[in-house]
Short mmCIF file of C-alpha atoms in Angstrom, two decimals:
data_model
loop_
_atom_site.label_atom_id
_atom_site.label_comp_id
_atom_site.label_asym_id
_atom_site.label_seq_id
_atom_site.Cartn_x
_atom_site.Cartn_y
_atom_site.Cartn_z
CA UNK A 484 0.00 0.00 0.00
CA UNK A 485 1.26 3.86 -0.84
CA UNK A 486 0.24 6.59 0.78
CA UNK A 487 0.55 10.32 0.48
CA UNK A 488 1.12 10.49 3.94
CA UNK A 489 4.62 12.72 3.77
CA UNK A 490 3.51 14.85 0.96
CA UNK A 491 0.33 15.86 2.74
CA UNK A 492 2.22 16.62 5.95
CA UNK A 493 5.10 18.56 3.95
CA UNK A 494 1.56 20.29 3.01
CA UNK A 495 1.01 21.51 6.24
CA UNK A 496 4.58 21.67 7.66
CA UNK A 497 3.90 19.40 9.95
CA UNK A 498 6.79 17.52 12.03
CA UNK A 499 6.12 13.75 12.50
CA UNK A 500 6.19 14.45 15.72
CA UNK A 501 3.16 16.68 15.29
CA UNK A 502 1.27 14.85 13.03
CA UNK A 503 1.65 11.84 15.87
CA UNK A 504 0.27 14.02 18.61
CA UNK A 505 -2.27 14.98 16.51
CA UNK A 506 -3.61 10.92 15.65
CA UNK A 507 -2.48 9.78 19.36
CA UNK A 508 0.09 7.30 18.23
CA UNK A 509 4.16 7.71 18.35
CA UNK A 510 6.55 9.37 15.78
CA UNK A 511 8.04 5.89 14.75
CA UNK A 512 4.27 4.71 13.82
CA UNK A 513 4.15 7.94 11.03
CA UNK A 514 7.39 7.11 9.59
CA UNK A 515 7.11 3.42 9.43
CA UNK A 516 3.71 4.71 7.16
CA UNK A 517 5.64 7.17 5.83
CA UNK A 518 7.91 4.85 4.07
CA UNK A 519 5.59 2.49 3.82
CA UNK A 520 6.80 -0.51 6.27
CA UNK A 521 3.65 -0.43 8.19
CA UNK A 522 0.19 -0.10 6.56
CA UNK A 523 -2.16 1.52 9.24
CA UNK A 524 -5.45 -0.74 10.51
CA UNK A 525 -8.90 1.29 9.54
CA UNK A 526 -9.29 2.85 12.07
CA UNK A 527 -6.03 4.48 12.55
CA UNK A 528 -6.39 5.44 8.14
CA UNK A 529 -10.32 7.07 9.11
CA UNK A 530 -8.16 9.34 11.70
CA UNK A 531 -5.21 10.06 9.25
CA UNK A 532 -8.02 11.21 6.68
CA UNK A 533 -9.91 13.17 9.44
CA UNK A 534 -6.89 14.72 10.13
CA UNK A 535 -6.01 16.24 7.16
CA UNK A 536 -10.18 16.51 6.08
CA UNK A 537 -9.74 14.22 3.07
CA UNK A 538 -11.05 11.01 1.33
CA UNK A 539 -9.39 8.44 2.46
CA UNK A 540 -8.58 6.70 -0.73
CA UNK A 541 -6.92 10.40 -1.87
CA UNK A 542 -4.39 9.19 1.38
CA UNK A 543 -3.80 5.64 0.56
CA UNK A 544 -3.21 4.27 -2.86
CA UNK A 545 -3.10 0.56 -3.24
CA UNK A 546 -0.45 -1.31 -5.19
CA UNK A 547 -1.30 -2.08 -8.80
CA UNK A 548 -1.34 -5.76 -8.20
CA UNK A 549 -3.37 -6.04 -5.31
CA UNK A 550 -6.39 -3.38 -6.56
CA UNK A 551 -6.52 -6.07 -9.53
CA UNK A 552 -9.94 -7.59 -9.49
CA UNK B 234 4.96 10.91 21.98
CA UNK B 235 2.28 12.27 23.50
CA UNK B 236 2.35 13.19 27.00
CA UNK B 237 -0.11 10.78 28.03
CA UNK B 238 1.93 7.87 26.62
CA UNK B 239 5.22 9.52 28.04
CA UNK B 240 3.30 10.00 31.63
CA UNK B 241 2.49 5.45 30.97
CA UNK B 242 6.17 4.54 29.93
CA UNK B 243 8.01 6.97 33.10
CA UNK B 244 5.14 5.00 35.55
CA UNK B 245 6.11 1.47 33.95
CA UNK B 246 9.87 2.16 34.24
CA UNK B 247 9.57 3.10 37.60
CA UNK B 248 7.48 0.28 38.48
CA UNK B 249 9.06 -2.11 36.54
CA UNK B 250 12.51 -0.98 37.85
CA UNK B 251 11.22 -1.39 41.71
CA UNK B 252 9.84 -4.67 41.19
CA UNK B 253 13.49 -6.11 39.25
CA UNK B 254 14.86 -4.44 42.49
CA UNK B 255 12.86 -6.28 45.23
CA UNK B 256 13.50 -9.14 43.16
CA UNK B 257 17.26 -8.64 43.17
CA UNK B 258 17.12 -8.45 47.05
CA UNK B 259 14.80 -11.37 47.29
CA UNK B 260 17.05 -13.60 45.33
CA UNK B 261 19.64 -12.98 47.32
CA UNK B 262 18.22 -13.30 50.80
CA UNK B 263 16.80 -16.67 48.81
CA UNK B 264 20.05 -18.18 48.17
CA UNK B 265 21.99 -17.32 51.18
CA UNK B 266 19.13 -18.49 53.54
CA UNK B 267 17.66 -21.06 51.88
CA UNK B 268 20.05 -24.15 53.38
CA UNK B 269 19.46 -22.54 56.78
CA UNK B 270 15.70 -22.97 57.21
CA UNK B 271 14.58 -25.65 58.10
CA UNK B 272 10.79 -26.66 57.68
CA UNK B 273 9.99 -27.84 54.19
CA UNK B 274 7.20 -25.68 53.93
CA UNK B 275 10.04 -22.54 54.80
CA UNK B 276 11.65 -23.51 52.01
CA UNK B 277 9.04 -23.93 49.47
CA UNK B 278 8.10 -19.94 51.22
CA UNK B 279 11.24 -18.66 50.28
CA UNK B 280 11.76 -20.10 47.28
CA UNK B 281 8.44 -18.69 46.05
CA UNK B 282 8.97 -15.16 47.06
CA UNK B 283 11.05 -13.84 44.19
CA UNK B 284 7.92 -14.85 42.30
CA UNK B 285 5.87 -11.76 43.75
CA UNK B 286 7.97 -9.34 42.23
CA UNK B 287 8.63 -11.01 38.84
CA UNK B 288 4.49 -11.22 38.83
CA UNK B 289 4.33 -7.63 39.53
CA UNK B 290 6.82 -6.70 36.91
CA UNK B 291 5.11 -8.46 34.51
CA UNK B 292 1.62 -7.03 34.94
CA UNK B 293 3.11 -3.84 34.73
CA UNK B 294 4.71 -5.04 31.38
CA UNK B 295 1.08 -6.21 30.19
CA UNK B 296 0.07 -2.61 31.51
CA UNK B 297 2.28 -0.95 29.41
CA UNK B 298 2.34 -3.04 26.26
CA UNK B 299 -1.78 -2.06 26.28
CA UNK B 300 -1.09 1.42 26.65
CA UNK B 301 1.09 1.74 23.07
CA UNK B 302 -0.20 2.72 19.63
CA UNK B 303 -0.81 -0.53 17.40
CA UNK B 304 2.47 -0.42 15.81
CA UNK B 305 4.18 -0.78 18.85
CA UNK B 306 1.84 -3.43 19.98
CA UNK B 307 2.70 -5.66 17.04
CA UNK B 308 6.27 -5.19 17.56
CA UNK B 309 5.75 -6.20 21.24
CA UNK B 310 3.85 -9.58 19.79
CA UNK B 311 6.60 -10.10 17.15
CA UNK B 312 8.95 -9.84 19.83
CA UNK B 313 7.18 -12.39 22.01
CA UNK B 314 6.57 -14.50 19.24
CA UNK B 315 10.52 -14.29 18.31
CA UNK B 316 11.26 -14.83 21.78
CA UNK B 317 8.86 -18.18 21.86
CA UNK B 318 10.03 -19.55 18.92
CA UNK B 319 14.26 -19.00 19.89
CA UNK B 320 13.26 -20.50 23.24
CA UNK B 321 11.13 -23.61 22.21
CA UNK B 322 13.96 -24.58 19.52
CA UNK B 323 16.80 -24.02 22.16
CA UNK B 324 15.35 -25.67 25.02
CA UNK B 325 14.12 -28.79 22.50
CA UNK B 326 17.53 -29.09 20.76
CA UNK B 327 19.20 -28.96 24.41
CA UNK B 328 17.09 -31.84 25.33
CA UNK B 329 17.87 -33.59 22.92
CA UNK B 330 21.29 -33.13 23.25
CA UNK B 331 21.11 -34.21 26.52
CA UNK B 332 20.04 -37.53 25.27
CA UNK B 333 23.44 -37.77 23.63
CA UNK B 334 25.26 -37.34 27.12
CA UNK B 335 25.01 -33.37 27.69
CA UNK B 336 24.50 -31.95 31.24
CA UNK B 337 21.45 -31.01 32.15
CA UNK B 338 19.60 -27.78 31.82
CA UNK B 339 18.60 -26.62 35.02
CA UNK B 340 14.75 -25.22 34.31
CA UNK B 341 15.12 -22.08 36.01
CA UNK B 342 17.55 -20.73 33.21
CA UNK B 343 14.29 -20.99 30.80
CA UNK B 344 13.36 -17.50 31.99
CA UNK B 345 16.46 -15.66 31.17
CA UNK B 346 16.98 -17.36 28.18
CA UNK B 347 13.14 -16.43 27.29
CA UNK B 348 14.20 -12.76 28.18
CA UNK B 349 17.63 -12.58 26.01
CA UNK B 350 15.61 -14.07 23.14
CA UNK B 351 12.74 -11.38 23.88
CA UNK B 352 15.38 -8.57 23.91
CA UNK B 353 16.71 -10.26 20.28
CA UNK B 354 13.07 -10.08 19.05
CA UNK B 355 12.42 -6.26 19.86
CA UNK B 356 15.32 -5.02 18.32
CA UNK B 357 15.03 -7.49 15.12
CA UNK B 358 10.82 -5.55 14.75
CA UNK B 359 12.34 -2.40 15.50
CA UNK B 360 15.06 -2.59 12.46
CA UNK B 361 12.05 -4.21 10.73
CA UNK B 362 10.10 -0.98 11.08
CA UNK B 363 12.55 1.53 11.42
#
């Protein structure tokens, strides 16, 4: 899964450290989603994309083979 | 880190920290007293104390490992799961071993072995995610 996590935060000039006081989790969890080593559960995603007041599927991109039908 | 979450790790720390201590002391006064008292039931007493603090040490690391953002919480289960795994093949191939003429493995070095392997597992999921 990709994710325009960084871009959207670069947005805002947001820190990660900011952006993980902001979703109540720790500065490690946004960069491991940042460079993609850790794809967030739902819930966590619904917060990211409340947090920056977008669709959810304008955050998270899935990889071309696994949005294959 | 929030504060919150920075407030849960100084409280586990501290906690945790105490509890190792007690333990230190209670192993101690365990093995230097232990040959001296003389009731069976003393024995089996003192040899069960250390156990109090270890329990308490390990709620608190339960405690903890529920307070931390689901990230964290799979590295602690990778960790665990690491740490199960090294310890299970270890303590089977030792016993086998011991089959073959090896001394034995006295059961109370499980633990620490458990531990090491649980302090291999955290920082393998923390390069993993890093």
């Amino acid at each position: 899964m990709n994710n325009r996590l960084r871009i959207l935060r670069a947005e805002r000039n947001w820190s990660q450290a900011e952006l993980a006081d902001a979703l109540g989790v720790s500065r490690q969890t946004v960069n491991a989603i940042e460079t993609g080593k850790y794809d967030p559960s739902l819930p966590l995603a619904f917060k990211i994309a409340h947090v920056f007041q977008a669709a959810i599927e304008t955050i998270f991109i899935p990889d071309e083979e696994s949005s294959a039908p | 880190m929030t504060a919150e979450r920075l407030a849960a790790k100084r409280r586990y720390m501290i906690r945790f920290l105490s509890a190792m201590g007690v333990y230190s002391i209670l192993i101690m006064i365990t093995g230097s007293s232990i040959r001296h008292v003389d009731p069976t039931w003393g024995k089996v007493l003192l040899a069960l104390l250390p156990i109090i603090p270890i329990a308490v040490a390990l709620s608190e690391l339960l405690r903890f490992v529920g307070s931390l953002d689901e990230l964290q919480r799979r590295l602690q289960f990778e960790a665990v799961a690491t740490a199960g795994v090294l310890t299970c093949m270890l303590t089977f191939a030792w016993g086998m071993l011991e089959m073959a003429g090896f001394p034995k493995l006295p059961i109370v070095l499980v633990t620490p072995l458990f531990s090491a392997a649980y302090g291999f597992g955290v920082w393998r999921a923390t390069r993993k995610y890093q």
